[in-house]
């Protein structure tokens, strides 16, 4: 006897088949027990099975719960003032050099109490959940020094404890160089490696380490120094790469079997070939492209030609992507980058799971996986990437329970 049986629904399993990238099952049914999917198939194939609760969905679509695999959700305050400055003509680089940008959020984060940070972050998390997310990756990165980074990872952990969502914490170990370390870059990176990484590993506050490799952040050599130490400690790595310029970050990350390389507007073909070879997911962040009014798009056709899996995420952060809607990220990925609606949906489910190293647990609807589902009252799934400002799913099921 199963706990739940969902019937009379159209299912996008995201278990791709030749000619059917979404793995569609018409007139389908899903059996759930102990928070996990037991069976997925045609209603007729599941005839005779019994469950404590049977939900008929009147032809609605069921997809895996959405996965936002790249966010910076935990921060203090916001940067609406810089939004206004950019409208007056200042560039992101100029604002960063004038002490704005990440540095201003670091200060606001430091000045906020744990409770304030938790409540501000919870509001953003709930917006993503209302949009259909059942898994949200959250990076640290606004603490900069070991003590404050550990504090933020503690808040990320606390955030997940009271909400019906899977939080995946990532240590964003090299985000920005603090003003007081401008002349001591190597020393700062040494502190991160010697103090922060071992503490995070010991307390199991994150399993992945991220960095920002670009003109206004860290060099390729500095990032590699971090990756060498992080992989030695057993962390997986991921990288903000090739957002504003091509530094070869993605190619280097591929040498460390990176889970993902993120942004990638400026990646070249050698970089694409390298991440294809490593199985690294290209995480596309159209919200940042949109907010910064960038013009250089990531090379989508090149990713397709090389067979690079593409994920889509909000990159929710106070400066360059204050985006709180997963389906709007999908719409932007289609409209701004040229993804097909099927690619956008795979980008927030199956490929997003891969970008987090959780493809055995979530991202598709298959026996043994967590019963994280979204039920959408739509005519076609293409509508997920079509509406601008779509309301969330009719029903969100996390670990087998309505939420
Ligand atoms: Zn980011």
Coordinates of C-alpha atoms and ligand atoms in Angstrom, one line a residue:
X1 CA 0.0 0.0 0.0
X2 CA 1.6 3.3 -1.2
X3 CA 1.1 6.6 0.6
X4 CA -0.1 8.5 -2.5
X5 CA -1.1 7.9 -6.0
X6 CA -1.4 10.8 -8.5
X7 CA -3.6 10.0 -11.4
X8 CA -5.2 11.6 -14.5
X9 CA -2.2 13.8 -15.2
X10 CA 0.2 14.4 -18.0
X11 CA 3.7 13.7 -16.8
X12 CA 7.0 15.2 -18.0
X13 CA 9.5 12.8 -16.3
X14 CA 12.5 14.5 -17.8
X15 CA 13.9 11.0 -18.4
X16 CA 14.9 11.9 -22.0
X17 CA 14.2 9.4 -24.8
X18 CA 15.1 9.7 -28.5
X19 CA 12.8 12.3 -30.0
X20 CA 11.2 12.9 -26.6
X21 CA 13.6 15.1 -24.5
X22 CA 11.0 15.5 -21.7
X23 CA 10.0 11.9 -21.4
X24 CA 6.2 12.6 -21.7
X25 CA 3.6 10.2 -20.4
X26 CA 0.0 10.9 -21.3
X27 CA -2.7 9.8 -18.9
X28 CA -0.1 8.9 -16.4
X29 CA 0.1 8.0 -12.8
X30 CA 2.8 8.3 -10.1
X31 CA 3.0 6.2 -7.0
X32 CA 4.7 7.6 -3.9
X33 CA 5.8 5.9 -0.6
X34 CA 7.9 7.2 2.2
X35 CA 8.6 10.5 0.4
X36 CA 10.0 8.7 -2.7
X37 CA 8.7 7.8 -6.1
X38 CA 7.9 4.2 -6.4
X39 CA 6.5 4.0 -9.9
X40 CA 5.8 6.3 -12.8
X41 CA 3.8 5.1 -15.8
X42 CA 0.6 5.1 -17.8
X43 CA -2.5 4.9 -15.6
X44 CA -3.3 1.5 -17.1
X45 CA 0.2 0.2 -16.1
X46 CA -0.5 1.1 -12.5
X47 CA -4.0 -0.3 -12.4
X48 CA -4.7 -2.4 -9.3
X49 CA -2.2 -0.6 -7.2
X50 CA -3.5 0.8 -3.9
X51 CA -2.7 4.0 -2.0
X52 CA -3.9 5.7 1.2
X53 CA -4.5 8.9 -0.8
X54 CA -5.5 9.1 -4.5
X55 CA -5.3 12.6 -6.2
X56 CA -6.9 13.0 -9.6
X57 CA -5.5 15.9 -11.4
X58 CA -7.9 16.4 -14.3
X59 CA -5.3 16.4 -17.0
X60 CA -2.8 18.9 -15.3
X61 CA 0.9 18.6 -16.1
X62 CA 3.3 17.1 -13.5
X63 CA 7.0 17.9 -13.7
X64 CA 9.9 17.4 -11.3
X65 CA 10.0 20.2 -8.7
X66 CA 12.1 23.0 -10.1
X67 CA 15.7 23.3 -9.0
X68 CA 17.4 26.7 -8.7
X69 CA 21.1 25.6 -8.9
X70 CA 22.7 29.0 -8.5
X71 CA 21.6 31.6 -6.0
X72 CA 23.2 34.0 -3.5
X73 CA 20.0 34.1 -1.3
X74 CA 21.5 35.1 2.0
X75 CA 22.5 38.8 2.2
X76 CA 21.6 41.9 4.1
X77 CA 19.7 44.9 2.6
X78 CA 19.5 45.3 -1.1
X79 CA 21.1 47.5 -3.8
X80 CA 18.1 49.3 -5.3
X81 CA 20.3 52.5 -5.0
X82 CA 22.8 51.0 -7.5
X83 CA 20.0 50.1 -9.8
X84 CA 19.3 53.8 -9.9
X85 CA 23.0 54.6 -10.4
X86 CA 23.2 52.3 -13.4
X87 CA 20.1 53.9 -14.9
X88 CA 22.1 57.2 -14.6
X89 CA 24.9 55.6 -16.7
X90 CA 27.4 54.0 -14.2
X91 CA 28.7 50.6 -15.2
X92 CA 28.9 47.6 -12.8
X93 CA 32.7 47.8 -12.9
X94 CA 32.7 51.5 -12.1
X95 CA 30.2 51.0 -9.2
X96 CA 32.4 48.1 -7.9
X97 CA 35.5 50.2 -8.1
X98 CA 33.8 53.1 -6.2
X99 CA 33.1 50.8 -3.2
X100 CA 29.7 49.7 -4.2
X101 CA 28.8 46.4 -5.6
X102 CA 29.6 43.3 -3.6
X103 CA 31.5 45.4 -0.9
X104 CA 28.3 47.3 0.0
X105 CA 26.3 44.1 0.5
X106 CA 29.2 42.7 2.6
X107 CA 28.8 45.7 4.9
X108 CA 25.0 45.4 5.1
X109 CA 25.3 41.7 5.8
X110 CA 27.8 42.2 8.5
X111 CA 25.6 44.8 10.2
X112 CA 22.5 42.6 10.1
X113 CA 21.7 40.3 13.0
X114 CA 21.3 36.5 12.3
X115 CA 17.6 36.9 12.8
X116 CA 17.4 39.7 10.3
X117 CA 19.4 37.8 7.7
X118 CA 17.3 34.7 8.2
X119 CA 14.0 36.6 7.8
X120 CA 15.1 38.6 4.8
X121 CA 16.5 35.4 3.2
X122 CA 13.4 33.4 4.0
X123 CA 11.2 35.9 2.1
X124 CA 13.3 35.4 -1.0
X125 CA 13.3 31.6 -0.5
X126 CA 9.5 31.5 -0.2
X127 CA 9.2 33.4 -3.5
X128 CA 11.3 30.8 -5.3
X129 CA 9.3 28.0 -3.6
X130 CA 6.0 29.7 -4.7
X131 CA 7.4 29.7 -8.2
X132 CA 7.8 25.9 -8.1
X133 CA 11.2 25.3 -6.6
X134 CA 11.7 22.3 -4.4
X135 CA 15.5 22.6 -4.3
X136 CA 17.5 25.8 -4.0
X137 CA 21.3 26.1 -4.0
X138 CA 22.5 28.9 -1.7
X139 CA 26.0 30.2 -1.8
X140 CA 27.8 32.0 1.0
X141 CA 30.1 34.8 -0.2
X142 CA 29.1 38.0 1.5
X143 CA 31.1 37.3 4.6
X144 CA 34.6 37.3 2.9
X145 CA 36.5 36.5 6.1
X146 CA 36.5 33.0 7.6
X147 CA 34.4 34.0 10.6
X148 CA 31.7 35.7 8.6
X149 CA 31.6 33.0 5.9
X150 CA 31.1 30.3 8.5
X151 CA 28.3 32.5 10.0
X152 CA 26.6 32.7 6.6
X153 CA 26.8 29.0 6.0
X154 CA 25.2 28.5 9.4
X155 CA 22.3 30.7 8.4
X156 CA 22.0 28.8 5.1
X157 CA 21.7 25.6 7.1
X158 CA 19.1 27.2 9.5
X159 CA 17.1 28.5 6.5
X160 CA 16.5 24.9 5.2
X161 CA 15.5 23.5 8.6
X162 CA 12.1 25.1 8.8
X163 CA 11.0 25.1 5.2
X164 CA 9.7 22.4 2.9
X165 CA 12.5 22.7 0.4
X166 CA 15.9 21.1 -0.1
X167 CA 18.7 23.7 0.5
X168 CA 22.1 22.9 -1.1
X169 CA 24.8 25.1 0.5
X170 CA 27.9 26.1 -1.4
X171 CA 30.9 27.8 0.0
X172 CA 31.7 30.8 -2.4
X173 CA 35.2 31.0 -1.0
X174 CA 36.6 33.6 -3.4
X175 CA 33.9 36.2 -4.2
X176 CA 35.6 39.6 -3.8
X177 CA 38.8 40.8 -2.4
X178 CA 38.1 42.8 0.9
X179 CA 39.3 46.5 0.7
X180 CA 41.8 45.8 3.6
X181 CA 43.4 43.0 1.6
X182 CA 44.0 44.9 -1.7
X183 CA 47.8 44.8 -1.3
X184 CA 47.9 41.3 0.2
X185 CA 46.0 39.2 -2.3
X186 CA 48.2 36.1 -1.8
X187 CA 47.9 36.4 2.0
X188 CA 44.1 36.7 1.7
X189 CA 43.8 33.6 -0.4
X190 CA 46.1 31.7 2.0
X191 CA 43.8 32.5 4.9
X192 CA 40.8 31.2 2.9
X193 CA 42.7 28.0 2.1
X194 CA 44.3 27.5 5.5
X195 CA 41.4 28.5 7.8
X196 CA 38.1 28.6 6.0
X197 CA 38.2 25.4 3.8
X198 CA 39.2 23.1 6.7
X199 CA 36.6 24.6 9.0
X200 CA 33.8 24.1 6.4
X201 CA 34.9 20.6 5.7
X202 CA 35.1 19.7 9.4
X203 CA 31.6 21.1 10.2
X204 CA 30.2 19.7 6.9
X205 CA 28.6 23.1 6.1
X206 CA 29.0 22.6 2.3
X207 CA 30.2 20.0 -0.1
X208 CA 31.1 22.3 -3.0
X209 CA 33.4 25.3 -3.3
X210 CA 32.8 28.1 -5.8
X211 CA 34.8 31.2 -6.9
X212 CA 34.5 34.2 -9.1
X213 CA 37.2 34.3 -11.8
X214 CA 37.0 37.6 -13.8
X215 CA 38.5 41.0 -14.3
X216 CA 36.9 42.5 -11.2
X217 CA 37.4 39.4 -9.0
X218 CA 40.2 36.7 -8.9
X219 CA 42.7 35.6 -11.5
X220 CA 42.9 32.2 -13.1
X221 CA 46.1 31.3 -11.0
X222 CA 44.4 32.5 -7.7
X223 CA 41.3 30.4 -8.5
X224 CA 43.4 27.4 -9.4
X225 CA 45.2 27.7 -6.1
X226 CA 41.9 27.5 -4.3
X227 CA 40.6 24.5 -6.4
X228 CA 43.8 22.5 -5.7
X229 CA 43.3 22.9 -2.0
X230 CA 39.5 22.4 -2.1
X231 CA 39.7 19.2 -4.2
X232 CA 42.4 17.9 -1.8
X233 CA 39.9 18.2 1.0
X234 CA 37.3 16.3 -1.0
X235 CA 35.1 19.3 -2.1
X236 CA 33.6 19.4 -5.6
X237 CA 34.1 22.7 -7.3
X238 CA 32.1 25.1 -9.5
X239 CA 33.0 28.4 -11.0
X240 CA 31.6 31.8 -12.0
X241 CA 33.5 32.0 -15.3
X242 CA 33.7 34.0 -18.5
X243 CA 31.0 36.5 -17.4
X244 CA 32.7 39.7 -18.4
X245 CA 35.8 38.4 -20.2
X246 CA 37.4 35.2 -21.3
X247 CA 40.0 34.2 -18.7
X248 CA 40.0 30.5 -19.4
X249 CA 38.3 29.8 -16.1
X250 CA 35.9 27.1 -17.5
X251 CA 38.7 25.2 -19.1
X252 CA 40.7 25.3 -15.9
X253 CA 37.6 24.2 -13.8
X254 CA 37.1 21.3 -16.2
X255 CA 40.6 20.0 -15.1
X256 CA 39.2 19.8 -11.6
X257 CA 36.0 17.9 -12.7
X258 CA 33.9 20.9 -11.9
X259 CA 30.2 20.2 -11.3
X260 CA 29.4 23.4 -13.2
X261 CA 30.8 26.5 -14.9
X262 CA 28.4 29.4 -14.6
X263 CA 27.6 32.5 -16.7
X264 CA 29.9 31.7 -19.7
X265 CA 28.9 34.6 -22.0
X266 CA 32.5 34.9 -23.1
X267 CA 33.6 31.3 -23.3
X268 CA 35.5 30.2 -26.4
X269 CA 35.3 26.9 -28.2
X270 CA 38.3 25.4 -26.4
X271 CA 36.5 26.1 -23.1
X272 CA 33.3 24.5 -24.4
X273 CA 35.2 21.4 -25.6
X274 CA 36.9 21.1 -22.2
X275 CA 33.7 21.3 -20.1
X276 CA 32.0 18.9 -22.6
X277 CA 34.9 16.4 -22.0
X278 CA 34.6 16.8 -18.2
X279 CA 30.8 16.5 -18.1
X280 CA 30.7 19.9 -16.5
X281 CA 27.2 21.6 -16.7
X282 CA 27.0 25.0 -18.3
X283 CA 24.8 27.1 -15.9
X284 CA 23.1 29.9 -17.8
X285 CA 22.1 33.0 -15.8
X286 CA 20.0 35.2 -18.0
X287 CA 18.8 37.4 -15.1
X288 CA 22.4 38.8 -14.7
X289 CA 22.7 39.2 -18.5
X290 CA 19.3 41.1 -18.4
X291 CA 20.0 43.3 -15.4
X292 CA 23.5 44.3 -16.6
X293 CA 22.1 44.8 -20.1
X294 CA 24.9 42.7 -21.6
X295 CA 25.0 42.1 -25.3
X296 CA 27.3 39.1 -25.6
X297 CA 25.3 35.9 -25.3
X298 CA 26.6 32.5 -24.2
X299 CA 27.3 30.3 -27.3
X300 CA 24.2 28.1 -27.0
X301 CA 24.6 26.4 -30.4
X302 CA 28.2 25.6 -29.5
X303 CA 27.0 24.0 -26.2
X304 CA 24.5 21.9 -28.2
X305 CA 27.1 20.9 -30.8
X306 CA 29.5 19.7 -28.1
X307 CA 26.8 18.0 -26.0
X308 CA 27.3 20.2 -23.0
X309 CA 24.3 19.9 -20.6
X310 CA 22.7 23.3 -20.0
X311 CA 21.1 24.4 -16.7
X312 CA 19.2 27.6 -16.0
X313 CA 19.2 29.4 -12.7
X314 CA 18.1 32.8 -11.2
X315 CA 21.5 33.8 -9.8
X316 CA 19.3 35.6 -7.2
X317 CA 21.6 38.2 -5.7
X318 CA 21.2 41.9 -4.7
X319 CA 23.5 43.4 -7.3
X320 CA 23.3 41.9 -10.7
X321 CA 20.3 39.6 -10.7
X322 CA 17.5 40.4 -8.2
X323 CA 15.4 37.7 -9.8
X324 CA 12.9 35.8 -7.6
X325 CA 11.0 33.7 -10.2
X326 CA 12.3 30.4 -11.7
X327 CA 9.8 30.5 -14.5
X328 CA 10.9 34.0 -15.4
X329 CA 14.5 32.7 -15.6
X330 CA 13.2 30.1 -18.0
X331 CA 11.4 32.7 -20.1
X332 CA 14.6 34.8 -20.2
X333 CA 16.7 31.8 -21.2
X334 CA 14.3 31.3 -24.1
X335 CA 13.9 34.9 -25.1
X336 CA 17.3 36.3 -24.5
X337 CA 19.6 33.2 -25.1
X338 CA 17.5 31.2 -27.6
X339 CA 16.9 28.0 -25.6
X340 CA 13.9 25.9 -26.6
X341 CA 11.2 25.6 -23.9
X342 CA 12.2 22.0 -23.5
X343 CA 15.8 23.0 -22.9
X344 CA 14.7 25.6 -20.4
X345 CA 12.7 23.0 -18.5
X346 CA 15.5 20.5 -18.5
X347 CA 17.7 23.4 -17.4
X348 CA 15.7 23.8 -14.2
X349 CA 15.2 20.1 -13.5
X350 CA 17.5 17.3 -14.8
X351 CA 20.5 19.4 -15.7
X352 CA 20.2 21.6 -12.6
X353 CA 20.4 18.4 -10.5
X354 CA 23.6 17.5 -12.3
X355 CA 25.0 20.9 -11.6
X356 CA 24.6 20.1 -7.9
X357 CA 25.8 16.5 -8.2
X358 CA 22.3 15.3 -7.1
X359 CA 21.2 13.6 -10.3
X360 CA 20.6 10.3 -8.5
X361 CA 18.3 12.0 -6.0
X362 CA 16.3 14.7 -7.8
X363 CA 15.7 16.3 -11.2
X364 CA 13.7 13.6 -13.0
X365 CA 10.6 11.6 -12.1
X366 CA 11.8 8.0 -11.8
X367 CA 11.5 5.2 -9.2
X368 CA 13.8 5.7 -6.2
X369 CA 14.1 9.5 -6.5
X370 CA 12.7 12.0 -4.0
X371 CA 9.0 12.7 -4.6
X372 CA 9.5 16.4 -5.4
X373 CA 6.9 17.4 -7.9
X374 CA 5.1 20.5 -9.3
X375 CA 1.6 20.3 -10.7
X376 CA 0.9 22.9 -13.4
X377 CA -2.6 23.9 -14.7
X378 CA -1.4 24.6 -18.2
X379 CA -2.3 23.6 -21.7
X380 CA 1.3 22.9 -22.7
X381 CA 4.6 22.9 -21.0
X382 CA 6.0 25.4 -23.4
X383 CA 3.9 27.9 -21.4
X384 CA 6.5 27.6 -18.6
X385 CA 9.0 29.5 -20.7
X386 CA 6.4 31.6 -22.5
X387 CA 4.5 33.6 -19.9
X388 CA 6.3 36.6 -18.4
X389 CA 5.4 36.6 -14.7
X390 CA 3.6 33.2 -14.6
X391 CA 2.2 32.3 -11.2
X392 CA 3.6 29.2 -9.6
X393 CA 2.3 25.7 -9.8
X394 CA -1.1 24.7 -8.6
X395 CA 0.5 22.3 -6.2
X396 CA 4.0 21.7 -5.0
X397 CA 4.9 18.4 -3.5
X398 CA 8.1 18.1 -1.5
X399 CA 9.3 14.6 -0.3
X400 CA 5.9 13.3 -1.1
X401 CA 3.9 15.9 1.0
X402 CA 1.9 18.9 -0.1
X403 CA 3.5 22.2 0.9
Ligands
LIG1 ZN1 26.4 34.0 -9.0

